[in-house]
XYZ file of C-alpha atoms in Angstrom:
645
model
C -20.449 3.079 -12.059
C -17.920 5.153 -10.213
C -15.243 7.637 -11.100
C -12.825 10.038 -9.523
C -13.756 13.640 -9.073
C -12.435 16.980 -7.975
C -12.258 17.509 -4.227
C -15.595 18.346 -2.712
C -15.052 18.150 1.015
C -12.506 18.918 3.686
C -13.583 16.924 6.731
C -10.495 17.948 8.665
C -7.660 20.348 7.967
C -4.636 18.742 6.386
C -2.219 17.461 8.935
C -4.601 17.702 11.861
C -4.559 14.768 14.234
C -7.904 13.152 14.533
C -8.846 13.472 10.889
C -11.238 10.754 9.814
C -9.601 7.369 9.895
C -7.336 7.964 12.854
C -7.773 5.700 15.758
C -9.303 7.095 18.906
C -7.627 7.084 22.267
C -4.840 8.735 24.165
C -1.547 9.565 22.498
C 0.314 6.926 24.509
C -2.297 4.232 23.795
C -2.105 4.953 20.075
C 1.690 4.884 20.261
C 1.562 1.416 21.852
C -0.871 0.228 19.195
C 1.434 1.493 16.452
C 4.292 -0.621 17.846
C 2.224 -3.744 17.326
C 0.873 -2.962 13.868
C 3.242 -0.637 12.038
C 6.820 -1.397 13.052
C 6.952 -5.155 12.486
C 8.589 -4.894 9.052
C 11.456 -2.618 10.045
C 11.604 -4.263 13.481
C 12.498 -7.681 12.081
C 15.274 -6.344 9.815
C 18.022 -7.076 12.427
C 17.469 -10.772 11.736
C 19.187 -10.456 8.363
C 20.341 -6.892 7.520
C 23.700 -6.845 9.354
C 24.481 -10.407 8.266
C 23.705 -9.810 4.597
C 25.954 -6.751 4.466
C 28.939 -9.046 5.071
C 27.810 -12.288 3.459
C 26.074 -10.922 0.380
C 27.437 -11.111 -3.149
C 30.122 -8.517 -2.293
C 31.497 -10.444 0.781
C 33.149 -7.906 3.091
C 36.165 -8.691 5.203
C 35.128 -9.090 8.848
C 37.466 -6.612 10.551
C 37.197 -3.466 12.658
C 37.086 -1.049 9.717
C 34.248 -2.842 7.950
C 32.252 -3.639 11.113
C 32.386 -0.051 12.335
C 31.781 1.246 8.815
C 28.681 -0.904 8.301
C 27.220 -0.058 11.714
C 27.832 3.635 11.004
C 26.064 3.321 7.635
C 23.097 1.608 9.297
C 22.860 4.344 11.934
C 23.016 7.225 9.456
C 20.719 5.494 6.971
C 18.117 5.041 9.683
C 18.558 8.658 10.733
C 18.383 10.208 7.251
C 15.806 7.976 5.547
C 13.463 6.880 8.326
C 13.767 9.603 10.958
C 14.139 12.660 8.728
C 12.684 11.817 5.294
C 9.692 9.697 6.300
C 8.898 10.410 9.947
C 9.786 14.118 10.004
C 8.994 15.299 6.454
C 6.672 12.956 4.563
C 4.440 12.337 7.573
C 3.538 16.026 7.348
C 2.176 15.320 3.861
C -1.055 13.663 4.946
C -4.133 13.655 2.750
C -6.885 14.388 5.273
C -5.074 12.208 7.795
C -4.093 9.406 5.392
C -0.573 8.581 4.216
C 1.059 6.383 1.593
C 2.041 6.845 -2.031
C -1.483 6.820 -3.480
C -2.713 9.266 -0.839
C 0.277 11.510 -1.632
C -0.453 11.313 -5.366
C -4.094 12.254 -4.727
C -2.888 15.213 -2.650
C -0.461 16.348 -5.364
C -3.085 15.892 -8.086
C -5.341 18.409 -6.374
C -2.611 21.019 -6.824
C -0.979 20.115 -10.146
C -3.422 17.673 -11.745
C -4.279 20.109 -14.526
C -0.692 21.033 -15.316
C 1.419 19.698 -18.187
C 3.358 17.379 -15.886
C 0.553 16.192 -13.601
C 0.328 12.858 -15.438
C 3.989 12.130 -14.630
C 3.197 12.377 -10.919
C 0.341 9.909 -11.327
C 2.517 7.435 -13.259
C 5.254 7.624 -10.615
C 2.709 6.908 -7.885
C 1.237 4.007 -9.834
C 4.685 2.475 -10.388
C 5.540 2.833 -6.684
C 2.261 1.058 -5.921
C 3.188 -1.673 -8.396
C 6.551 -2.151 -6.640
C 4.712 -2.399 -3.320
C 3.039 -5.599 -4.498
C 6.479 -7.121 -5.087
C 7.487 -5.987 -1.597
C 4.338 -7.478 -0.065
C 5.239 -10.852 -1.591
C 8.885 -10.844 -0.485
C 8.402 -9.521 3.077
C 6.486 -12.547 4.446
C 8.853 -14.958 2.736
C 12.141 -13.400 3.899
C 10.891 -12.516 7.388
C 9.466 -15.911 8.295
C 12.355 -17.777 6.645
C 14.983 -15.732 8.506
C 13.277 -16.462 11.833
C 12.796 -20.186 11.226
C 16.417 -20.446 10.092
C 17.302 -19.645 13.699
C 16.467 -23.284 14.440
C 19.738 -24.252 12.773
C 21.597 -22.210 15.403
C 19.850 -24.237 18.117
C 20.416 -27.541 16.331
C 22.082 -27.804 12.920
C 20.284 -31.092 12.217
C 16.996 -29.159 11.936
C 18.067 -27.511 8.661
C 15.950 -29.831 6.432
C 12.850 -28.754 8.382
C 13.313 -25.010 7.775
C 11.495 -24.851 4.420
C 8.544 -27.104 5.449
C 8.023 -25.213 8.743
C 8.212 -21.834 6.994
C 5.676 -22.951 4.360
C 3.253 -24.259 6.992
C 3.459 -20.977 8.917
C 2.993 -18.869 5.772
C 0.029 -20.903 4.512
C -1.586 -20.663 7.948
C -0.986 -16.902 7.911
C -2.884 -16.467 4.651
C -5.678 -18.857 5.606
C -6.573 -16.842 8.724
C -6.851 -13.564 6.819
C -10.548 -14.048 6.096
C -11.253 -14.113 9.830
C -9.943 -10.568 10.191
C -7.207 -9.130 12.384
C -9.278 -7.609 15.193
C -8.863 -10.472 17.670
C -5.291 -11.293 16.714
C -4.393 -7.615 16.683
C -4.897 -7.356 20.443
C -1.893 -9.647 20.869
C 0.343 -7.761 18.449
C 1.464 -4.866 20.651
C 2.470 -6.945 23.724
C 4.437 -9.416 21.589
C 6.225 -6.685 19.643
C 7.011 -4.722 22.817
C 8.569 -7.835 24.365
C 10.453 -8.494 21.122
C 11.894 -4.960 20.948
C 12.862 -5.028 24.626
C 14.596 -8.393 24.223
C 16.649 -7.336 21.199
C 17.559 -4.081 22.974
C 18.753 -5.947 26.085
C 20.772 -8.410 23.988
C 22.417 -5.538 22.159
C 23.092 -3.560 25.330
C 24.902 -6.517 26.924
C 27.278 -6.693 23.970
C 27.817 -2.917 23.901
C 28.712 -2.905 27.610
C 31.300 -5.617 26.933
C 32.734 -3.729 23.950
C 31.795 -0.024 24.222
C 34.273 0.912 21.479
C 31.522 0.107 18.965
C 29.910 3.448 19.900
C 32.614 5.087 17.805
C 30.468 4.063 14.844
C 28.138 6.943 15.712
C 30.780 9.105 14.055
C 30.160 9.193 10.276
C 33.926 9.236 9.737
C 33.830 5.424 9.917
C 31.448 5.307 6.958
C 33.712 7.747 5.112
C 36.770 5.575 5.834
C 34.873 2.530 4.610
C 34.222 4.221 1.261
C 37.742 5.646 1.065
C 39.279 2.199 1.572
C 36.878 0.055 -0.517
C 34.949 2.396 -2.789
C 33.285 -0.130 -5.072
C 32.723 -2.745 -2.374
C 31.317 -0.084 -0.017
C 28.936 1.089 -2.724
C 27.688 -2.454 -3.333
C 27.335 -2.938 0.432
C 24.698 -0.193 0.403
C 22.442 -2.704 -1.341
C 22.373 -4.729 1.882
C 22.599 -1.851 4.366
C 19.264 -0.599 3.026
C 17.637 -3.768 4.385
C 17.881 -2.073 7.796
C 15.343 0.556 6.715
C 12.833 -1.696 4.969
C 9.392 -0.810 6.218
C 9.864 2.962 5.910
C 7.020 3.159 3.420
C 4.802 1.217 5.839
C 5.294 3.915 8.476
C 3.950 6.491 6.048
C 1.181 4.288 4.656
C -0.181 3.352 8.103
C -0.193 6.904 9.416
C -3.957 7.126 8.977
C -4.555 4.399 11.571
C -2.720 6.083 14.449
C -1.812 9.670 13.530
C 1.667 11.004 13.013
C 2.090 12.227 16.617
C 1.730 8.790 18.251
C 3.800 7.166 15.499
C 6.618 9.648 15.978
C 6.482 8.996 19.709
C 6.738 5.241 19.088
C 9.621 5.620 16.653
C 11.836 8.091 18.458
C 10.928 7.007 21.984
C 11.066 3.229 21.646
C 11.516 1.485 18.297
C 14.543 3.334 16.923
C 16.571 3.091 20.176
C 15.837 -0.654 20.438
C 16.857 -1.287 16.839
C 20.072 0.720 17.126
C 21.034 -1.030 20.363
C 20.657 -4.371 18.609
C 22.613 -3.364 15.496
C 25.403 -1.857 17.599
C 25.296 -4.987 19.780
C 25.730 -7.269 16.769
C 28.692 -5.162 15.662
C 30.217 -5.133 19.157
C 29.923 -8.921 19.475
C 31.542 -9.659 16.110
C 34.291 -7.050 16.641
C 35.255 -8.569 20.004
C 35.387 -12.155 18.726
C 38.436 -14.167 17.861
C 38.964 -13.864 14.062
C 38.690 -17.650 13.765
C 35.131 -17.546 15.146
C 33.756 -14.549 13.274
C 32.900 -16.337 10.016
C 30.692 -18.895 11.770
C 29.096 -16.270 14.020
C 28.322 -14.013 11.055
C 26.044 -16.733 9.659
C 23.467 -15.715 12.278
C 24.711 -12.920 14.581
C 21.178 -12.049 15.727
C 20.672 -15.422 17.420
C 24.312 -15.906 18.465
C 23.980 -12.829 20.723
C 21.667 -14.783 23.029
C 22.999 -17.316 25.537
C 22.618 -20.854 24.254
C 19.757 -21.745 26.613
C 17.761 -18.710 25.394
C 18.200 -19.261 21.667
C 15.159 -21.478 21.174
C 12.849 -18.985 23.000
C 14.430 -16.214 20.889
C 13.676 -18.173 17.716
C 10.042 -18.551 18.800
C 9.785 -14.851 19.698
C 11.395 -13.798 16.398
C 9.036 -16.093 14.492
C 6.048 -14.461 16.203
C 7.468 -11.029 15.334
C 7.941 -11.964 11.668
C 4.418 -13.379 11.639
C 3.150 -9.981 12.802
C 5.349 -8.145 10.285
C 3.922 -10.308 7.509
C 0.382 -9.702 8.740
C 0.958 -5.958 8.586
C 2.214 -5.987 5.003
C -0.626 -8.270 3.855
C -3.177 -5.938 5.443
C -1.345 -3.101 3.720
C -1.793 -4.852 0.367
C -5.544 -5.055 1.022
C -5.643 -1.355 1.923
C -3.581 -0.245 -1.101
C -5.753 -2.365 -3.409
C -8.911 -0.836 -1.945
C -7.524 2.656 -2.550
C -6.519 1.748 -6.109
C -10.007 0.367 -6.820
C -11.657 3.517 -5.552
C -9.262 5.755 -7.496
C -9.909 3.846 -10.726
C -6.651 1.912 -11.232
C -7.940 -1.592 -10.464
C -11.261 -3.199 -11.440
C -13.816 -3.889 -8.756
C -12.770 -6.854 -6.609
C -14.870 -8.726 -4.078
C -14.129 -7.105 -0.708
C -15.218 -8.398 2.690
C -15.308 -6.273 5.825
C -13.982 -8.284 8.764
C -14.958 -5.898 11.554
C -18.310 -4.378 12.435
C -16.663 -1.341 14.056
C -13.410 -0.745 12.145
C -14.114 0.053 8.490
C -10.414 -0.143 7.599
C -10.251 -3.881 8.330
C -10.984 -5.569 5.028
C -10.213 -8.831 3.275
C -9.844 -9.168 -0.504
C -9.840 -12.877 -1.442
C -8.210 -12.418 -4.857
C -5.280 -10.430 -3.436
C -4.866 -12.838 -0.526
C -4.771 -15.910 -2.777
C -2.418 -14.267 -5.275
C -0.025 -13.296 -2.484
C -0.158 -16.772 -0.934
C 0.725 -18.514 -4.195
C 3.498 -15.997 -4.902
C 5.020 -16.336 -1.415
C 5.013 -20.144 -1.622
C 6.739 -20.007 -5.016
C 9.295 -17.523 -3.662
C 10.226 -19.792 -0.758
C 10.541 -22.806 -3.039
C 12.549 -20.882 -5.648
C 15.007 -19.040 -3.383
C 15.234 -21.598 -0.516
C 16.871 -19.193 2.007
C 16.522 -15.672 3.385
C 20.014 -14.818 2.062
C 18.932 -15.590 -1.492
C 15.735 -13.597 -1.007
C 17.685 -10.577 0.277
C 18.888 -9.896 -3.273
C 15.295 -9.661 -4.466
C 14.138 -7.587 -1.500
C 16.281 -4.479 -1.833
C 15.293 -3.450 -5.344
C 11.582 -3.161 -4.500
C 12.224 -1.150 -1.331
C 14.772 1.234 -2.840
C 12.680 1.701 -5.988
C 9.670 2.814 -3.943
C 11.864 5.047 -1.771
C 13.393 6.699 -4.848
C 9.944 7.441 -6.283
C 8.782 8.810 -2.919
C 11.749 11.182 -2.997
C 10.782 12.509 -6.433
C 7.193 12.998 -5.258
C 8.561 14.758 -2.173
C 10.299 17.261 -4.444
C 6.961 18.073 -6.102
C 5.380 18.325 -2.660
C 7.924 20.854 -1.388
C 7.537 23.172 -4.376
C 3.930 22.729 -5.559
C 2.041 22.107 -2.303
C 4.086 23.567 0.520
C 5.409 26.394 -1.675
C 8.940 26.291 -0.316
C 11.429 28.694 -1.845
C 13.447 26.904 -4.515
C 16.741 27.729 -2.813
C 15.471 25.930 0.306
C 13.643 23.034 -1.373
C 16.400 22.212 -3.871
C 19.150 21.297 -1.347
C 16.733 19.134 0.666
C 15.513 17.397 -2.485
C 19.024 16.855 -3.882
C 20.335 15.353 -0.622
C 17.587 12.736 -0.420
C 17.631 12.112 -4.171
C 21.360 11.393 -3.897
C 20.965 9.118 -0.858
C 17.970 7.150 -2.134
C 19.388 7.093 -5.664
C 22.635 5.604 -4.321
C 20.749 2.847 -2.520
C 18.691 2.088 -5.622
C 21.796 2.026 -7.860
C 23.600 -0.241 -5.381
C 20.790 -2.782 -5.751
C 20.804 -2.819 -9.557
C 23.703 -5.344 -9.745
C 21.442 -7.731 -7.809
C 18.906 -7.888 -10.631
C 20.296 -11.138 -12.136
C 20.468 -12.748 -8.660
C 16.818 -12.172 -7.742
C 16.211 -8.455 -8.099
C 14.419 -9.256 -11.341
C 11.475 -10.689 -9.421
C 10.039 -7.488 -7.865
C 10.771 -5.635 -11.116
C 8.899 -8.333 -13.027
C 5.964 -8.196 -10.619
C 6.068 -4.393 -10.687
C 6.011 -4.337 -14.498
C 2.984 -6.663 -14.588
C 1.136 -4.671 -11.922
C 1.996 -1.360 -13.614
C 0.698 -2.653 -16.955
C -2.552 -3.859 -15.396
C -3.117 -0.656 -13.410
C -2.473 1.700 -16.322
C -4.409 -0.478 -18.784
C -7.481 -0.450 -16.559
C -7.288 3.328 -16.013
C -6.818 3.983 -19.746
C -9.588 1.576 -20.739
C -12.084 3.106 -18.303
C -11.378 6.577 -19.630
C -11.840 5.402 -23.216
C -15.137 3.724 -22.336
C -16.396 6.902 -20.705
C -15.422 8.959 -23.730
C -17.207 6.608 -26.135
C -20.332 6.487 -23.973
C -20.349 10.277 -23.583
C -20.194 10.733 -27.358
C -23.538 8.981 -27.844
C -25.184 10.041 -24.585
C -28.584 11.728 -24.835
C -29.106 14.789 -22.585
C -31.305 13.796 -19.661
C -33.444 16.938 -19.890
C -34.483 16.129 -23.452
C -35.078 12.488 -22.589
C -37.255 13.316 -19.559
C -39.555 15.558 -21.587
C -39.951 13.065 -24.440
C -40.299 9.968 -22.248
C -43.005 11.198 -19.868
C -45.737 10.787 -22.492
C -44.293 7.849 -24.435
C -44.134 5.239 -21.690
C -46.493 3.849 -19.085
C -45.671 4.936 -15.525
C -45.772 2.162 -12.924
C -45.590 2.406 -9.110
C -42.269 2.288 -7.328
C -38.784 3.698 -7.644
C -36.187 2.866 -10.289
C -32.543 3.773 -9.693
C -30.320 3.675 -12.774
C -26.630 3.545 -11.936
C -24.570 5.787 -14.225
C -20.823 6.252 -14.490
C -21.233 9.820 -15.772
C -22.972 12.815 -14.238
C -24.325 13.826 -17.654
C -26.430 12.016 -20.228
C -28.836 9.098 -20.017
C -27.422 5.741 -18.848
C -27.718 2.954 -21.402
C -29.697 0.807 -18.938
C -32.481 3.420 -18.917
C -32.576 3.570 -22.715
C -32.714 -0.231 -23.003
C -35.399 -0.473 -20.332
C -37.776 1.926 -22.035
C -36.991 0.410 -25.446
C -37.793 -3.161 -24.431
C -40.197 -2.809 -21.487
C -42.025 0.387 -22.557
C -42.494 1.460 -18.907
C -41.111 4.014 -16.474
C -41.422 3.999 -12.704
C -43.166 6.841 -10.916
C -39.825 7.938 -9.514
C -36.733 7.625 -11.709
C -33.342 8.432 -10.212
C -30.112 8.491 -12.200
C -27.427 7.842 -9.627
C -23.670 8.345 -9.970
C -21.092 7.417 -7.347
C -18.071 9.714 -7.341
C -14.829 8.813 -5.576
C -13.065 11.877 -4.247
C -9.296 12.293 -3.987
C -9.736 12.733 -0.233
C -9.858 9.646 2.002
C -13.170 10.552 3.663
C -16.220 12.677 2.909
C -18.255 14.407 5.605
C -21.787 12.950 5.970
C -23.452 16.308 5.356
C -21.759 16.497 1.956
C -22.412 12.918 0.969
C -25.112 13.584 -1.620
C -26.102 16.051 -4.321
C -29.570 16.120 -5.851
C -31.156 17.776 -8.873
C -34.906 17.656 -9.532
C -35.441 17.335 -13.300
C -39.222 17.379 -13.045
C -41.853 14.795 -13.979
C -40.520 12.334 -11.402
C -36.949 12.397 -12.755
C -33.994 13.117 -10.461
C -30.233 13.144 -10.905
C -28.348 12.201 -7.743
C -24.656 11.986 -6.871
C -23.159 10.154 -3.905
C -19.650 11.207 -2.876
C -17.216 8.834 -1.137
C -13.585 9.094 -0.125
C -11.071 6.601 -1.478
C -10.828 4.930 1.947
C -14.582 4.480 2.360
C -16.964 1.670 1.536
C -19.390 2.556 -1.249
C -22.601 1.431 0.441
C -25.296 2.861 -1.837
C -28.406 1.773 0.190
C -26.877 3.421 3.260
C -26.091 6.554 1.257
C -29.660 6.756 -0.054
C -30.909 7.178 3.511
C -29.441 10.691 3.497
C -31.544 11.662 0.454
C -34.856 13.106 1.619
C -35.561 15.677 -1.081
C -36.411 13.373 -3.963
C -39.974 12.362 -3.321
C -39.604 10.856 0.130
C -37.560 8.118 1.775
C -36.500 4.961 -0.039
C -38.168 1.654 0.680
C -35.832 -1.073 -0.586
C -38.803 -3.431 -1.102
C -40.263 -0.991 -3.635
C -36.982 0.124 -5.233
C -35.321 -1.500 -8.242
C -31.703 -0.943 -9.254
C -30.885 -1.079 -12.963
C -27.287 -1.751 -13.956
C -25.614 -1.722 -17.325
C -22.998 -4.378 -18.101
C -20.732 -3.336 -20.968
C -19.356 -5.731 -23.564
C -16.363 -4.577 -25.614
C -16.449 -4.801 -29.390
C -13.435 -4.650 -31.722
C -12.879 -1.122 -32.982
C -11.606 -0.046 -36.373
C -9.574 2.650 -34.638
C -8.727 1.299 -31.188
C -7.791 3.818 -28.524
C -4.961 1.634 -27.240
C -2.861 -1.252 -28.538
C -4.753 -4.428 -29.302
C -2.976 -6.515 -26.642
C -3.854 -3.929 -23.973
C -7.444 -3.857 -25.206
C -7.628 -7.625 -24.754
C -6.206 -7.340 -21.248
C -8.763 -4.655 -20.433
C -11.591 -6.808 -21.800
C -10.405 -9.716 -19.632
C -10.263 -7.468 -16.543
C -13.733 -6.117 -17.321
C -15.192 -9.631 -17.586
C -13.630 -10.729 -14.288
C -14.404 -7.620 -12.244
C -16.765 -7.993 -9.303
C -20.318 -7.012 -10.114
C -21.539 -3.528 -9.340
C -24.222 -5.204 -7.212
C -21.605 -6.502 -4.785
C -19.363 -3.456 -4.952
C -22.149 -0.996 -4.150
C -23.791 -3.330 -1.576
C -27.072 -3.438 -3.501
C -29.831 -5.825 -2.334
C -29.468 -8.923 -4.495
C -33.186 -9.384 -5.096
C -33.731 -5.791 -6.283
C -31.189 -5.637 -9.150
C -31.803 -5.822 -12.916
C -28.827 -5.967 -15.305
C -29.099 -4.832 -18.920
C -26.296 -5.329 -21.398
C -24.745 -2.770 -23.721
C -21.912 -2.849 -26.248
C -19.056 -0.361 -26.457
C -16.189 0.121 -28.903
C -12.921 1.486 -27.556
């Protein structure tokens, strides 16, 4: 009953802080809130990123050249990818205050949607979204596992308990999702601030003891690394990129806090703390006796702490990974909600967990699917080191797609001169492409998993979008013009008191539910409204532009309710703004008529038979329009119709 539409409202200028969806409060308060919600993913990377660069499948020698080279690569990767590409450039590409790949695609579609290559942009965005689901499965598993593995540093005999403890924590994490994050969220910022301060202090202590590590700020060390071990250095990029995981989350969560506060958090607090810790890990290992380095490299993050502080550090790191996992799970709910509204995923049952914050939602199907997937991942891979191979491919794949979309953004939306846009685009395409290519050899060792999940998600998303379009085309072909129907029906059916609202997916023609009603019941209500819900490619729609109304005469009206892709489609609430269609709506005297389509085999199917079967399965299992549009359960009548696609 809903579809996407051309933009119809600009509630706030693009890029303006305070666009709908941004949190309210002072810049510093929002910056503190962002630390607790947004930076958990990238903030917990020091637990495993530096270690995996040396102990991964490529196994680097632990000497001064490689330590300084790796630390230099981490520093410049964080600077180029996170600080410049995402925080400085892509955060300017907000869609009415909202960020993320789907929001960027919606923004680009407004400018090039009608061009020959507009569909390529949409497919790229959909595939990046598909990869995000793989990322959202791996992040909780690798983060919590890497923290719990710190117990083995405290006491090696605890190793058999790592998997059971991690599973208990992860299951608990998913079980509390239905209660919402409002109450727990108040604890996030203080815990993450303490965590970042602790890792910064630990790193600073090591840097003071071995200040020579600061030479790694010079990119010449990265160059020497590549000059000495070209192939090994290239493969090492596949682990170095783990230090910038969470970059996409910074962009996706921009709508909650605004880019100004998030930039303040990143440059003023988070980035310095992370770099101090990475440089500290490098300084500690570089200053060690060569005989001790191999054992220390097994867990340099925890070894940095004095022995009596390691257990508290494990507990703090576990809390931080719990928060990081919470953030990515909430992100999966948000991305799914956007995809539903934009027509890439069928309607799913969605619960709002906060009376004041409309962005806090819970989608049971997504939560349960993620929980099962995360449990299987932990049982399959057994350790965070094994999971690291699977992690990089999803992150670098999404980053590479974001870079290609950024190129379109620079030329088509921001109208940069080609001689200025091309060098910027080529630099980031080369950097992100190198990271993606460096992760491809990991495909047999676990990188296949996010690609497999991404392929499944991409197939489902594109099949649903294609199937919906085919259904609309078939229904439009046989649709009767409403003007003709209204004139012929007024004298051929008995009019009864009350209001009938017929939900229609199209803004033209007569909905099948109305045709079936008059055919079988031979009556029409005094007031008949054909209502269509349109989802805009903007995140929010201003209240004064919520509805459109056309009086067709003889008690017939055509109405349109507009919603942004971040909004809840609450039809009864939207009807309150309609006052020019025969008076206000009394829900006790209003009936909603819905049409439920059943697919029939077609002699000339519009898509391959296996995709048609998948679409039919998705259609059968979609949440009802009654739930999706928040219709009163005792005022809904469903009438079936059959469609060939």
